[in-house]
Amino acid sequence: MLNPNIRKQFPVLKHIENGHELVYLDNTATTHKPLRVIERMTKFYTHQNATVHRGVYGLSQSATDYCEEARKKVQTFIKAKHEEEIIFVKGTTEAINLVAESFGRFHLKKGQEILITEMEHHANIVPWQQLCIKHGCTLQVAPIKDNGELNLEAWKAGINKNTGLVAFTHVSNALGTTNPVQEMCDFAKAAGVAVLIDGAQAMSHIEVDVQALNCDFYAFSAHKMHGPTGIGVLYGKHELLKIMPPYQTGGDMIDVVTFEKTTFAVPPARFEPGTPAIAEIIGLGETIDFLTEIGLNNIFHHEHTLLNYANIKLKEIKGLRIIGEAKEKNAIVSFVLDDIHPHDAGTILDTEGIAVRVGHHCAQPLMKRLEVPATIRASFSMYNTLEEVDKLVAGIKKIQGIML
Ligand code: 7TS
């Protein structure tokens, strides 16, 4: 387990909710921010604020340097070959939309197939569905098994000579399932198919090496890894980015503009129009330093100790059914309670200061496949404790006492 003093670095954990110390178990939705990230952003606004890439004056040049340092930190963190392969976007959702619009519309051919899986978040379904409508491609969906694991054989069989791109999540936000991404990349690349990985739920838990994976695109959001909202990353292989057309146009992404014609900047600038989220980019850089100092392996082990304990304790509760029991999982546990609607459960847990997510988790097709309208989801992070798991268990017993 990590040193419990780590909690002191997250000021919001002192928050009192309904008379109770906050038990925050909704880390899949967003994570809390350590003080050093908050302070780094405050320092920027207090002493260093200026725009980037434009000013000849010192303050602007320094702001540009801080942002480009953050880009290098991301490059090192995910082991990308070139810093130009790191595109700053708003988050995972924008990253996937960028690939669907730019790579999808210009490099996939009419009649080609896009293969996703049944466990995807809406962010990795809807952009592809829209692309298919506009561009004449077909969306194929690989099935999962009843335990929430991907049916890997069926997924492999879903790749054929018509497949133009496969898009799959590294970790399922609704079930916690961790996919065998290396094997999936190896298989897809051997078949000559482009690969996008939705890494939103992996980034602060699992070491990612995009060169070893050999994926073409990898998308993630800073706010799910203890960084700021409004900033995320699209990693794309340089050889693809340099032939991809812009996703959005305007200032900062051009080479030469006349009223007749515009030529575009090389990546990453081509994909970063307008004034970027400067403080957030710098905050992301600080977040990466923070995670690197703690060590992703240490975080992973801490979170898995909590997951294993939660699994044991939750399974002792009569009338509780865990949804998603893949062998390889991140520290996310989804469950339903007999005869109790998840929303009622969530509301009662809130009265105890326990924050969980209830609902379809932006994965409606997955809920339909699993024949549940919604689940209760507890997701753990580096600052959660075994005592908090006990509080969750006590909270569930209270719900059953009230509702049954
Ligand atoms: N992909 C996955 C696997 C996700 O879990 C999420 C957000 C996204 C994409 C979208 O990320 P965004 O930062 O662009 O919004 N997942 C959740 C969740 O599970 N609860 O709230 C947001």
PDB file of C-alpha atoms in Angstrom, residues 260-371:
ATOM      1  CA  GLU A 260      -7.659  32.246 -52.274  1.00  0.00           C
ATOM      2  CA  LYS A 261      -5.838  29.485 -50.464  1.00  0.00           C
ATOM      3  CA  THR A 262      -4.282  28.328 -47.191  1.00  0.00           C
ATOM      4  CA  THR A 263      -1.386  26.005 -46.575  1.00  0.00           C
ATOM      5  CA  PHE A 264      -1.125  24.331 -43.203  1.00  0.00           C
ATOM      6  CA  ALA A 265       1.580  24.015 -40.567  1.00  0.00           C
ATOM      7  CA  VAL A 266       3.275  20.685 -39.906  1.00  0.00           C
ATOM      8  CA  PRO A 267       2.087  18.599 -36.906  1.00  0.00           C
ATOM      9  CA  PRO A 268       1.566  19.121 -34.050  1.00  0.00           C
ATOM     10  CA  ALA A 269       0.601  22.767 -34.833  1.00  0.00           C
ATOM     11  CA  ARG A 270      -1.669  21.655 -37.699  1.00  0.00           C
ATOM     12  CA  PHE A 271      -3.954  20.000 -35.153  1.00  0.00           C
ATOM     13  CA  GLU A 272      -3.815  22.696 -32.469  1.00  0.00           C
ATOM     14  CA  PRO A 273      -5.790  25.671 -33.827  1.00  0.00           C
ATOM     15  CA  GLY A 274      -6.427  28.718 -31.687  1.00  0.00           C
ATOM     16  CA  THR A 275      -5.031  29.639 -28.293  1.00  0.00           C
ATOM     17  CA  PRO A 276      -4.376  26.426 -26.387  1.00  0.00           C
ATOM     18  CA  ALA A 277      -5.287  25.653 -22.759  1.00  0.00           C
ATOM     19  CA  ILE A 278      -1.908  26.963 -21.615  1.00  0.00           C
ATOM     20  CA  ALA A 279      -2.255  26.652 -17.827  1.00  0.00           C
ATOM     21  CA  GLU A 280      -3.797  23.203 -18.267  1.00  0.00           C
ATOM     22  CA  ILE A 281      -0.945  22.009 -20.494  1.00  0.00           C
ATOM     23  CA  ILE A 282       1.543  23.183 -17.889  1.00  0.00           C
ATOM     24  CA  GLY A 283      -0.588  21.512 -15.188  1.00  0.00           C
ATOM     25  CA  LEU A 284      -0.500  18.264 -17.161  1.00  0.00           C
ATOM     26  CA  GLY A 285       3.295  18.458 -17.245  1.00  0.00           C
ATOM     27  CA  GLU A 286       3.330  18.815 -13.438  1.00  0.00           C
ATOM     28  CA  THR A 287       0.920  15.867 -13.123  1.00  0.00           C
ATOM     29  CA  ILE A 288       3.282  13.680 -15.101  1.00  0.00           C
ATOM     30  CA  ASP A 289       6.173  14.603 -12.792  1.00  0.00           C
ATOM     31  CA  PHE A 290       3.953  13.738  -9.821  1.00  0.00           C
ATOM     32  CA  LEU A 291       2.934  10.333 -11.224  1.00  0.00           C
ATOM     33  CA  THR A 292       6.478   9.521 -12.268  1.00  0.00           C
ATOM     34  CA  GLU A 293       7.793  10.272  -8.782  1.00  0.00           C
ATOM     35  CA  ILE A 294       5.240   7.971  -7.136  1.00  0.00           C
ATOM     36  CA  GLY A 295       5.672   5.296  -9.805  1.00  0.00           C
ATOM     37  CA  LEU A 296       2.814   3.781 -11.775  1.00  0.00           C
ATOM     38  CA  ASN A 297       3.674   0.295 -10.514  1.00  0.00           C
ATOM     39  CA  ASN A 298       3.248   1.450  -6.908  1.00  0.00           C
ATOM     40  CA  ILE A 299      -0.089   3.065  -7.782  1.00  0.00           C
ATOM     41  CA  PHE A 300      -1.215  -0.090  -9.594  1.00  0.00           C
ATOM     42  CA  HIS A 301      -0.368  -2.306  -6.597  1.00  0.00           C
ATOM     43  CA  HIS A 302      -2.105   0.018  -4.137  1.00  0.00           C
ATOM     44  CA  GLU A 303      -5.267   0.164  -6.220  1.00  0.00           C
ATOM     45  CA  HIS A 304      -5.285  -3.605  -6.719  1.00  0.00           C
ATOM     46  CA  THR A 305      -5.001  -4.227  -2.998  1.00  0.00           C
ATOM     47  CA  LEU A 306      -8.166  -2.136  -2.635  1.00  0.00           C
ATOM     48  CA  LEU A 307      -9.870  -3.924  -5.539  1.00  0.00           C
ATOM     49  CA  ASN A 308      -9.104  -7.384  -4.140  1.00  0.00           C
ATOM     50  CA  TYR A 309     -10.331  -6.382  -0.678  1.00  0.00           C
ATOM     51  CA  ALA A 310     -13.487  -4.809  -2.128  1.00  0.00           C
ATOM     52  CA  ASN A 311     -14.170  -7.953  -4.162  1.00  0.00           C
ATOM     53  CA  ILE A 312     -13.982 -10.135  -1.058  1.00  0.00           C
ATOM     54  CA  LYS A 313     -16.108  -7.804   1.084  1.00  0.00           C
ATOM     55  CA  LEU A 314     -18.749  -7.067  -1.559  1.00  0.00           C
ATOM     56  CA  LYS A 315     -19.194 -10.749  -2.396  1.00  0.00           C
ATOM     57  CA  GLU A 316     -20.123 -11.396   1.244  1.00  0.00           C
ATOM     58  CA  ILE A 317     -23.184  -9.141   0.838  1.00  0.00           C
ATOM     59  CA  LYS A 318     -26.357 -11.075   0.048  1.00  0.00           C
ATOM     60  CA  GLY A 319     -28.245  -9.744  -2.951  1.00  0.00           C
ATOM     61  CA  LEU A 320     -25.188  -8.018  -4.448  1.00  0.00           C
ATOM     62  CA  ARG A 321     -23.977  -9.085  -7.893  1.00  0.00           C
ATOM     63  CA  ILE A 322     -20.706  -7.858  -9.370  1.00  0.00           C
ATOM     64  CA  ILE A 323     -20.962  -6.976 -13.062  1.00  0.00           C
ATOM     65  CA  GLY A 324     -17.698  -7.621 -14.865  1.00  0.00           C
ATOM     66  CA  GLU A 325     -15.262 -10.127 -13.453  1.00  0.00           C
ATOM     67  CA  ALA A 326     -12.545 -10.240 -16.079  1.00  0.00           C
ATOM     68  CA  LYS A 327      -9.270 -11.834 -15.006  1.00  0.00           C
ATOM     69  CA  GLU A 328      -7.352  -8.673 -15.903  1.00  0.00           C
ATOM     70  CA  LYS A 329      -9.016  -5.642 -14.350  1.00  0.00           C
ATOM     71  CA  ASN A 330      -8.296  -2.128 -13.244  1.00  0.00           C
ATOM     72  CA  ALA A 331      -9.532  -1.021  -9.832  1.00  0.00           C
ATOM     73  CA  ILE A 332     -13.152  -0.503 -10.863  1.00  0.00           C
ATOM     74  CA  VAL A 333     -16.004  -2.542  -9.425  1.00  0.00           C
ATOM     75  CA  SER A 334     -19.513  -2.334 -10.857  1.00  0.00           C
ATOM     76  CA  PHE A 335     -22.406  -4.044  -9.122  1.00  0.00           C
ATOM     77  CA  VAL A 336     -26.160  -4.241  -8.799  1.00  0.00           C
ATOM     78  CA  LEU A 337     -28.322  -4.869  -5.730  1.00  0.00           C
ATOM     79  CA  ASP A 338     -31.415  -7.091  -5.889  1.00  0.00           C
ATOM     80  CA  ASP A 339     -34.655  -5.065  -5.899  1.00  0.00           C
ATOM     81  CA  ILE A 340     -32.871  -1.719  -5.411  1.00  0.00           C
ATOM     82  CA  HIS A 341     -32.414   0.808  -8.182  1.00  0.00           C
ATOM     83  CA  PRO A 342     -28.810   2.034  -8.511  1.00  0.00           C
ATOM     84  CA  HIS A 343     -29.978   5.664  -8.319  1.00  0.00           C
ATOM     85  CA  ASP A 344     -31.614   5.039  -4.917  1.00  0.00           C
ATOM     86  CA  ALA A 345     -28.434   3.335  -3.767  1.00  0.00           C
ATOM     87  CA  GLY A 346     -26.285   6.244  -4.952  1.00  0.00           C
ATOM     88  CA  THR A 347     -28.491   8.781  -3.188  1.00  0.00           C
ATOM     89  CA  ILE A 348     -28.340   6.906   0.127  1.00  0.00           C
ATOM     90  CA  LEU A 349     -24.563   6.461  -0.156  1.00  0.00           C
ATOM     91  CA  ASP A 350     -24.286  10.234  -0.660  1.00  0.00           C
ATOM     92  CA  THR A 351     -25.965  10.795   2.717  1.00  0.00           C
ATOM     93  CA  GLU A 352     -22.998   8.882   4.171  1.00  0.00           C
ATOM     94  CA  GLY A 353     -20.510  11.063   2.260  1.00  0.00           C
ATOM     95  CA  ILE A 354     -19.728   8.255  -0.196  1.00  0.00           C
ATOM     96  CA  ALA A 355     -19.447   9.334  -3.835  1.00  0.00           C
ATOM     97  CA  VAL A 356     -19.999   6.575  -6.388  1.00  0.00           C
ATOM     98  CA  ARG A 357     -21.269   6.755  -9.947  1.00  0.00           C
ATOM     99  CA  VAL A 358     -24.622   5.193 -10.759  1.00  0.00           C
ATOM    100  CA  GLY A 359     -26.099   4.876 -14.236  1.00  0.00           C
ATOM    101  CA  HIS A 360     -25.075   3.534 -17.619  1.00  0.00           C
ATOM    102  CA  HIS A 361     -21.577   5.062 -17.468  1.00  0.00           C
ATOM    103  CA  CYS A 362     -21.850   6.351 -21.046  1.00  0.00           C
ATOM    104  CA  ALA A 363     -21.905   2.741 -22.216  1.00  0.00           C
ATOM    105  CA  GLN A 364     -25.565   2.137 -23.041  1.00  0.00           C
ATOM    106  CA  PRO A 365     -24.896  -0.666 -25.570  1.00  0.00           C
ATOM    107  CA  LEU A 366     -22.814  -2.475 -22.940  1.00  0.00           C
ATOM    108  CA  MET A 367     -25.596  -2.203 -20.346  1.00  0.00           C
ATOM    109  CA  LYS A 368     -28.017  -3.618 -22.912  1.00  0.00           C
ATOM    110  CA  ARG A 369     -25.640  -6.512 -23.653  1.00  0.00           C
ATOM    111  CA  LEU A 370     -25.349  -7.274 -19.933  1.00  0.00           C
ATOM    112  CA  GLU A 371     -29.105  -6.862 -19.449  1.00  0.00           C
TER     113      GLU A 371
END
